[in-house]
Amino acid sequence: MTTAPLPDPAGDSALLRLDDVGKTYRSGNLEVEALRHVTLSVAAGDYVAVMGPSGSGKSTLMHILGCLDVPTTGTYLLAGEDVSTMREDQLADVRNRRVGFVFQQFNLLPTMPAWRNVELPLVYAGMHRAERRERAVEALARVGLADRVDHRPGELSGGQQQRVSVARALVTEPTLILADEPTGNLDSHSTEDVLSLFHELHDQGRTIVLITHEHDVAAQARRQVQIRDGRLLDATLAGAR
């Protein structure tokens, strides 16, 4: 069965475009189709939630969107660059320039203060230390943590730690913010805090793709797409705000 392509709200303004993307994992004689005929466009400045249950293919889709993996079939263009067949070193360069990641587990180094955690992508980019600190402190101020730059993760609440993670995603001025279950480890108050921050970023023109299995989290996005058994099923304008 082939699912019809989703409507393309991005048109020619697409920041990212997947065309008939498939991903097959092979182990010996065993083949697993994690993604099947996925076609999706996201416009610059859009806020999209990709929603699906465990095993639906949303993690595989996230890996491809974030240039952590490449499709087996089909093409993926990010900001006009065809990343579908890039080598790992090329993908790493695109990730550092184009994508800011926000993870469920925060992935912060516990011995480092907030600003040192935020500056890490700039270290990989080869930026000088003084400029790294300036930009890291500025990014923390943008997420409401100007008074927490020297606090270590253990001295921050869960919501504040996720804000540090968002600041780290912003510090390279990425084309795309990719959030993978960003509220999965947060209580309800911290969840509202982080989702409010994503709304602010969207209002500022940021492009956000949020991966989640939670209906109430997905409902905050401007647009929702459903994934099941490796296929995108439908797209919904959420109208949450």
Coordinates of C-alpha atoms in Angstrom, one line a residue:
M1 CA 0.0 0.0 0.0
T2 CA 1.3 3.5 -0.9
T3 CA 0.2 6.5 1.1
A4 CA -0.6 9.6 -0.9
P5 CA 1.9 12.5 -0.3
L6 CA 0.9 15.0 2.3
P7 CA -0.3 18.4 1.2
D8 CA 2.7 20.8 0.8
P9 CA 2.0 23.9 2.8
A10 CA 5.6 25.0 2.4
G11 CA 5.5 25.3 -1.4
D12 CA 8.7 26.9 -2.8
S13 CA 9.6 28.3 0.7
A14 CA 10.4 24.9 2.0
L15 CA 13.3 24.9 4.4
L16 CA 13.4 21.1 4.6
R17 CA 12.0 18.7 2.0
L18 CA 11.8 15.0 2.1
D19 CA 10.8 13.3 -1.2
D20 CA 9.8 9.6 -1.1
V21 CA 12.2 8.9 1.7
G22 CA 12.7 5.3 2.9
K23 CA 15.0 3.9 5.5
T24 CA 15.8 0.1 5.7
Y25 CA 18.0 -1.4 8.3
R26 CA 19.7 -4.7 7.4
S27 CA 21.2 -7.3 9.8
G28 CA 22.3 -10.4 8.0
N29 CA 19.2 -11.6 6.0
L30 CA 16.8 -9.5 8.1
E31 CA 15.5 -6.3 6.7
V32 CA 13.4 -3.8 8.7
E33 CA 11.7 -0.9 6.9
A34 CA 11.7 1.9 9.4
L35 CA 10.4 4.6 7.0
R36 CA 8.3 4.1 3.8
H37 CA 7.7 6.6 1.1
V38 CA 7.9 9.7 3.4
T39 CA 7.2 13.0 1.6
L40 CA 7.2 16.1 3.8
S41 CA 7.9 19.8 3.5
V42 CA 8.4 22.3 6.3
A43 CA 8.5 26.0 5.5
A44 CA 11.0 28.5 7.1
G45 CA 9.4 29.7 10.3
D46 CA 7.0 26.8 10.7
Y47 CA 6.4 24.9 13.9
V48 CA 5.6 21.2 13.2
A49 CA 5.0 18.3 15.6
V50 CA 5.7 14.8 14.4
M51 CA 3.6 12.4 16.5
G52 CA 3.5 8.7 16.8
P53 CA 3.7 5.7 19.2
S54 CA 6.8 3.8 20.1
G55 CA 8.1 1.9 17.0
S56 CA 6.3 4.2 14.6
G57 CA 9.5 5.4 12.9
K58 CA 9.5 8.9 14.4
S59 CA 13.0 8.4 15.9
T60 CA 14.3 7.3 12.5
L61 CA 12.7 10.3 11.0
M62 CA 14.3 12.5 13.6
H63 CA 17.8 11.0 12.8
I64 CA 17.4 11.8 9.1
L65 CA 16.0 15.3 9.7
G66 CA 18.9 16.0 12.1
C67 CA 21.5 14.7 9.6
L68 CA 22.4 11.9 12.1
D69 CA 21.6 9.4 9.3
V70 CA 20.8 9.3 5.6
P71 CA 17.9 7.8 3.7
T72 CA 18.2 4.4 2.0
T73 CA 16.0 5.8 -0.8
G74 CA 14.6 9.2 -1.7
T75 CA 16.1 12.6 -1.2
Y76 CA 16.3 15.1 1.7
L77 CA 17.1 18.8 1.1
L78 CA 17.9 21.0 4.1
A79 CA 18.1 24.7 3.3
G80 CA 18.7 23.7 -0.4
E81 CA 21.5 21.3 0.4
D82 CA 21.0 17.6 -0.7
V83 CA 22.2 15.7 2.4
S84 CA 20.8 12.4 1.2
T85 CA 24.2 10.9 0.2
M86 CA 26.6 12.9 2.3
R87 CA 29.6 11.2 4.1
E88 CA 29.7 11.3 7.9
D89 CA 32.1 14.2 8.0
Q90 CA 29.9 16.2 5.7
L91 CA 26.8 15.4 7.8
A92 CA 28.7 16.5 10.9
D93 CA 29.4 19.9 9.3
V94 CA 25.8 20.3 8.3
R95 CA 24.6 19.4 11.8
N96 CA 26.9 21.9 13.4
R97 CA 25.9 24.7 10.9
R98 CA 22.2 24.0 10.4
V99 CA 20.6 22.1 13.2
G100 CA 20.1 22.8 16.9
F101 CA 19.1 19.8 19.0
V102 CA 17.0 19.7 22.1
F103 CA 16.8 16.2 23.8
Q104 CA 14.6 14.6 26.4
Q105 CA 17.6 13.8 28.6
F106 CA 19.1 17.4 28.4
N107 CA 22.6 15.9 27.7
L108 CA 24.3 18.5 29.9
L109 CA 27.8 18.0 31.4
P110 CA 27.2 18.0 35.2
T111 CA 30.6 19.5 36.1
M112 CA 30.3 22.5 33.8
P113 CA 28.4 25.7 34.4
A114 CA 25.5 26.6 32.2
W115 CA 27.5 28.8 29.8
R116 CA 30.2 26.2 29.3
N117 CA 27.5 23.7 28.3
V118 CA 26.0 26.2 25.9
E119 CA 29.3 27.0 24.2
L120 CA 30.1 23.4 23.3
P121 CA 28.8 23.6 19.6
L122 CA 31.0 26.7 19.2
V123 CA 34.0 24.8 20.5
Y124 CA 33.5 22.2 17.7
A125 CA 33.2 25.1 15.2
G126 CA 36.6 26.4 16.2
M127 CA 35.5 29.7 17.6
H128 CA 37.8 31.7 20.0
R129 CA 37.0 31.3 23.7
A130 CA 36.1 35.0 24.4
E131 CA 33.6 35.0 21.6
R132 CA 32.2 31.6 22.7
R133 CA 31.5 32.9 26.2
E134 CA 29.9 36.1 24.9
R135 CA 27.5 34.2 22.6
A136 CA 26.8 31.5 25.2
V137 CA 25.8 34.2 27.8
E138 CA 23.7 35.9 25.2
A139 CA 21.9 32.7 24.4
L140 CA 21.2 32.0 28.0
A141 CA 19.7 35.5 28.4
R142 CA 17.5 34.8 25.4
V143 CA 15.9 31.9 27.2
G144 CA 15.5 33.7 30.5
L145 CA 18.6 32.5 32.4
A146 CA 20.8 35.5 32.5
D147 CA 21.1 35.1 36.2
R148 CA 22.1 31.4 36.0
V149 CA 25.0 31.4 33.6
D150 CA 27.5 30.1 36.3
H151 CA 25.1 27.5 37.8
R152 CA 25.8 23.8 37.2
P153 CA 23.0 21.5 36.0
G154 CA 22.5 20.1 39.5
E155 CA 21.8 23.6 40.8
L156 CA 18.9 24.1 38.3
S157 CA 15.4 22.7 38.0
G158 CA 14.4 20.4 35.2
G159 CA 12.7 23.2 33.3
Q160 CA 15.8 25.4 33.7
Q161 CA 18.1 22.6 32.5
Q162 CA 15.9 22.2 29.4
R163 CA 16.2 26.0 28.9
V164 CA 20.0 25.6 29.0
S165 CA 19.6 22.8 26.3
V166 CA 17.5 25.2 24.2
A167 CA 20.2 27.9 24.6
R168 CA 22.8 25.4 23.4
A169 CA 20.6 24.7 20.4
L170 CA 20.3 28.4 19.6
V171 CA 23.9 29.5 20.1
T172 CA 25.0 28.6 16.5
E173 CA 22.0 30.4 15.0
P174 CA 20.8 27.2 13.3
T175 CA 18.4 26.9 10.4
L176 CA 16.4 24.3 12.2
I177 CA 15.6 23.5 15.9
L178 CA 14.9 19.8 16.3
A179 CA 13.4 18.8 19.6
D180 CA 13.1 15.1 20.5
E181 CA 10.6 14.5 23.3
P182 CA 11.8 17.7 25.0
T183 CA 9.2 17.5 27.8
G184 CA 9.4 13.8 28.4
N185 CA 11.4 14.2 31.7
L186 CA 9.6 17.3 33.0
D187 CA 6.7 17.9 35.4
S188 CA 3.6 19.7 34.2
H189 CA 4.8 23.1 35.3
S190 CA 8.2 22.7 33.7
T191 CA 6.5 21.3 30.5
E192 CA 4.4 24.5 30.3
D193 CA 7.5 26.6 30.8
V194 CA 9.4 24.9 28.0
L195 CA 6.5 24.9 25.6
S196 CA 6.0 28.6 26.2
L197 CA 9.6 29.1 25.3
F198 CA 9.1 27.2 22.0
H199 CA 6.1 29.5 21.3
E200 CA 8.4 32.5 21.8
L201 CA 11.0 31.1 19.5
H202 CA 8.4 30.4 16.9
D203 CA 7.0 33.9 17.2
Q204 CA 10.6 35.2 16.6
G205 CA 10.7 33.3 13.3
R206 CA 12.5 30.1 14.3
T207 CA 11.7 26.8 12.5
I208 CA 10.9 24.1 15.0
V209 CA 10.2 20.4 14.4
L210 CA 9.1 18.7 17.6
I211 CA 9.1 14.9 17.9
T212 CA 6.6 13.6 20.5
H213 CA 4.1 10.9 21.5
E214 CA 2.1 13.2 23.7
H215 CA -1.1 14.7 22.2
D216 CA -1.2 17.8 24.5
V217 CA 2.4 18.6 23.5
A218 CA 1.8 18.1 19.8
A219 CA -1.3 20.3 20.0
Q220 CA 0.9 23.3 20.8
A221 CA 2.5 23.2 17.4
R222 CA 1.2 25.1 14.4
R223 CA 0.9 21.9 12.4
Q224 CA 0.9 18.2 13.3
V225 CA 1.8 15.2 11.2
Q226 CA 1.1 11.6 12.3
I227 CA 3.5 8.7 11.7
R228 CA 2.7 5.0 12.0
D229 CA 4.5 1.9 10.7
G230 CA 7.0 4.2 9.0
R231 CA 4.4 6.2 7.0
L232 CA 3.2 9.7 7.4
L233 CA -0.6 9.5 7.6
D234 CA -2.0 13.0 7.7
A235 CA -1.3 16.6 8.5
T236 CA -3.4 18.8 10.8
L237 CA -3.3 22.6 11.4
A238 CA -3.4 22.6 15.2
G239 CA -4.8 26.0 15.8
A240 CA -3.7 25.7 19.4
R241 CA -3.2 29.4 20.0

